[in-house]
Structures are given as structure tokens and as C-alpha cells.
Coordinates of C-alpha atoms in Angstrom, one line a residue:
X1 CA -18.6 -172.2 86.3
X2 CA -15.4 -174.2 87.6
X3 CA -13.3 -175.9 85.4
X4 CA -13.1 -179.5 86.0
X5 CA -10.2 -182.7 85.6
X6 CA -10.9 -186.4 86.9
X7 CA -8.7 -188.9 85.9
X8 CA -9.1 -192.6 87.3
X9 CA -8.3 -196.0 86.8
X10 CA -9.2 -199.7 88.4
X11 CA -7.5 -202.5 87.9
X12 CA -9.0 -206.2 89.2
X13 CA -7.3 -209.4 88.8
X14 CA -8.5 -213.1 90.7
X15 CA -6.8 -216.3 89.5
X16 CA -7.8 -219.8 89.6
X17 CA -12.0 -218.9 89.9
X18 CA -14.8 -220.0 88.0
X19 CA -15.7 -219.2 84.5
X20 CA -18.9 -218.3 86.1
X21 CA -17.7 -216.2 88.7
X22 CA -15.5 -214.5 86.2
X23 CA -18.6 -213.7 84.5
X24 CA -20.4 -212.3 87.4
X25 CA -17.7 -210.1 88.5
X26 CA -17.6 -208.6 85.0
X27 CA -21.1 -208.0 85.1
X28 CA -21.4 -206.5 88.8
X29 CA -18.1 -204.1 87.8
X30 CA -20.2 -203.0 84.7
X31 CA -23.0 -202.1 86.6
X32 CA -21.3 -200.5 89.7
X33 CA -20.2 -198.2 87.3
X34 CA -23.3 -198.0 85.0
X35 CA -25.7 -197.6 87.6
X36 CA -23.9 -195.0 89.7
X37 CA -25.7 -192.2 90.8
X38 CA -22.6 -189.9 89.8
X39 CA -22.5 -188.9 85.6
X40 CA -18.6 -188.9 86.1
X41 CA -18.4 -192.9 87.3
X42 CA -20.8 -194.1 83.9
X43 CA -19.4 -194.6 80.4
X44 CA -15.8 -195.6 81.1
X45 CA -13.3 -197.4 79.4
X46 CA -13.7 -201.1 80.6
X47 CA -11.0 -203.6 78.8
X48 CA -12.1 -207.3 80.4
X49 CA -9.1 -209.3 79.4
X50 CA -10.2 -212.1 81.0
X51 CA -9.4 -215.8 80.2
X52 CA -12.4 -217.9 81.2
X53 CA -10.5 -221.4 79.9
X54 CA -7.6 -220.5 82.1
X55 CA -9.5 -219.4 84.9
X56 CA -8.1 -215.8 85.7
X57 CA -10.2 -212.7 86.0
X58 CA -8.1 -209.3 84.4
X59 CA -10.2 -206.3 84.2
X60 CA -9.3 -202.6 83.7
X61 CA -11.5 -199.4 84.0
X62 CA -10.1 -196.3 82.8
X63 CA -11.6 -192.9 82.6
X64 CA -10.2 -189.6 81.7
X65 CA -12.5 -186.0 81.9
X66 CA -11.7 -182.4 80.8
X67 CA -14.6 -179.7 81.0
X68 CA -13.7 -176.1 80.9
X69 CA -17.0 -175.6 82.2
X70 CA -18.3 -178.5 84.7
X71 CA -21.6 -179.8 83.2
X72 CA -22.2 -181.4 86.7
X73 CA -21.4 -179.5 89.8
X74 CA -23.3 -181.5 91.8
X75 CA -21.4 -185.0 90.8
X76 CA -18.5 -183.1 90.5
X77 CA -18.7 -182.6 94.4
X78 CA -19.6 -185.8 95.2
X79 CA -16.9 -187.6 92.7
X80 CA -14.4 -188.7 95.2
X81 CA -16.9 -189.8 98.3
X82 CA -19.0 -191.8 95.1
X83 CA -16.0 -193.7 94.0
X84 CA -14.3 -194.3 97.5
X85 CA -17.9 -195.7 98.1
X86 CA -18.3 -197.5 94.8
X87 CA -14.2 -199.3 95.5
X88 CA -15.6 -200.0 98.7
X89 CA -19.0 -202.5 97.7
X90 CA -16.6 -204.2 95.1
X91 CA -14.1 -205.2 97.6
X92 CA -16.8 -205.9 100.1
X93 CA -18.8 -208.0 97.5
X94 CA -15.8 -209.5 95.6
X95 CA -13.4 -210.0 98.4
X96 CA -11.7 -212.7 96.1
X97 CA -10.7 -210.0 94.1
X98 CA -7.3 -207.8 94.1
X99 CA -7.7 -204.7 93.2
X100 CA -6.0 -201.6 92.5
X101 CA -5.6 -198.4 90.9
X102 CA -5.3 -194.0 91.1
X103 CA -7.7 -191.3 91.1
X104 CA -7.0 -187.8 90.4
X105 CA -9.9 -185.2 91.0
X106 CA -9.3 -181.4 90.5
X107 CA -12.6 -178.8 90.9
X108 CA -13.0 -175.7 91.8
X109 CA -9.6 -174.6 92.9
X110 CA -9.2 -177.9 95.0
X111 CA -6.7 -180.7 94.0
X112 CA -6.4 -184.2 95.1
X113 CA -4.8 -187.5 94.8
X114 CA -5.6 -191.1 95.8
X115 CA -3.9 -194.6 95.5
X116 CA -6.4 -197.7 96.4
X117 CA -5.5 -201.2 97.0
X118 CA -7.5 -204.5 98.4
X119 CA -6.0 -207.5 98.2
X120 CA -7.9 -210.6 97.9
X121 CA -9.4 -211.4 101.4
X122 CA -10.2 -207.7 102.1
X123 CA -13.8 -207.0 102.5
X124 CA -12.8 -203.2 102.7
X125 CA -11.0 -200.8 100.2
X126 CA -8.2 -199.1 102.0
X127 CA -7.7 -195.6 99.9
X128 CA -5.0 -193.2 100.9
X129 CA -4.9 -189.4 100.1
X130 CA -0.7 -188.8 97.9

């Protein structure tokens, strides 16, 4: 079996929107990640510092995985195609949003890097390989 390091982190910010919208694009984010189809996207860190009296969405997702032995070769694989896809539905469904943030993936001998960025507007996610 191949060792295996992901390392990513998501960062979404929106000022000036409802308390209800706030609250929806908590909940989406949450289950984005919950209900992904990849083992390595569920059970992150999620810190939602947002204010809903001051209007202003702030929500982080940061998660960090070391296996000497990957438990899931399969989502292993898959990681970075599942998250570029998963970034991509958030900005396409939240396009009020900006959002930002770094993934590292390292499996099987192969290394790489990513920076992602859509600004509030985007309906895309636009990811590029460091």
C-alpha cells in the first residue's frame, strides 16, 4: 500500500447578505463536504465565524491527513478531481461568495499543488496547479 498526505483548506467570506443566506451557505458548505462521495472531503475542520447581526459570512474548512498505509486508494485517486469538482458547485451555487484557499495532495509517488480563488460574481472556480 502507498503512503498517503492531503492537506487542504477553504476559506469563504460574503459581506452585507442576509442572516438567512448566511445560514444557507453554512448549511450547503456542510453538506458539500459531508455528503461527498470521497472519505477524504468528510469530517473536516469547519470554523463558521460568521456574524449574522452584522451581516458578513466568514467560514473556514481545514483538513489535514497522514496514513502510512492509504485506507482508501480509490478516494485517494479521485481526491483532487472530487474537490476541484466540489470548489466548483460552491462557486457555481454561491456565486456571491469569495472564496479561496490551497490543496496539497501526495499519493503514490505523485506530488501536487493547487491555489483556488473565485471572487464574488464567478459562477466558476478557477484552480491552478504551483
Amino acid at each position: 500500500m502507498a503512503q498517503l498526505s492531503i492537506q487542504y483548506k477553504i476559506y469563504i467570506e460574503a459581506d452585507d447578505i442576509s442572516a438567512a443566506r448566511i445560514k444557507s451557505s453554512t448549511s450547503f458548505m456542510k453538506g458539500l463536504l459531508n455528503d461527498s462521495r470521497n472519505g477524504y472531503l468528510k469530517n473536516a475542520d469547519i470554523d463558521d465565524e460568521s456574524e449574522l447581526d452584522e451581516l458578513t459570512l466568514r467560514f473556514y474548512v481545514e483538513k489535514e491527513i497522514h496514513e502510512e498505509e492509504c485506507s482508501l486508494p480509490d478516494d485517494a485517486e479521485s481526491f483532487v478531481l472530487d474537490l476541484a469538482e466540489l470548489l466548483d458547485k460552491a462557486a457555481s451555487a454561491q456565486s456571491y461568495m469569495d472564496m479561496e484557499g490551497s490543496f496539497f495532495w501526495e499519493y503514490d509517488g505523485k506530488q501536487k499543488r493547487y491555489r483556488f480563488q473565485s471572487e464574488s460574481g464567478m459562477d466558476y472556480c478557477e484552480i491552478v496547479e504551483e
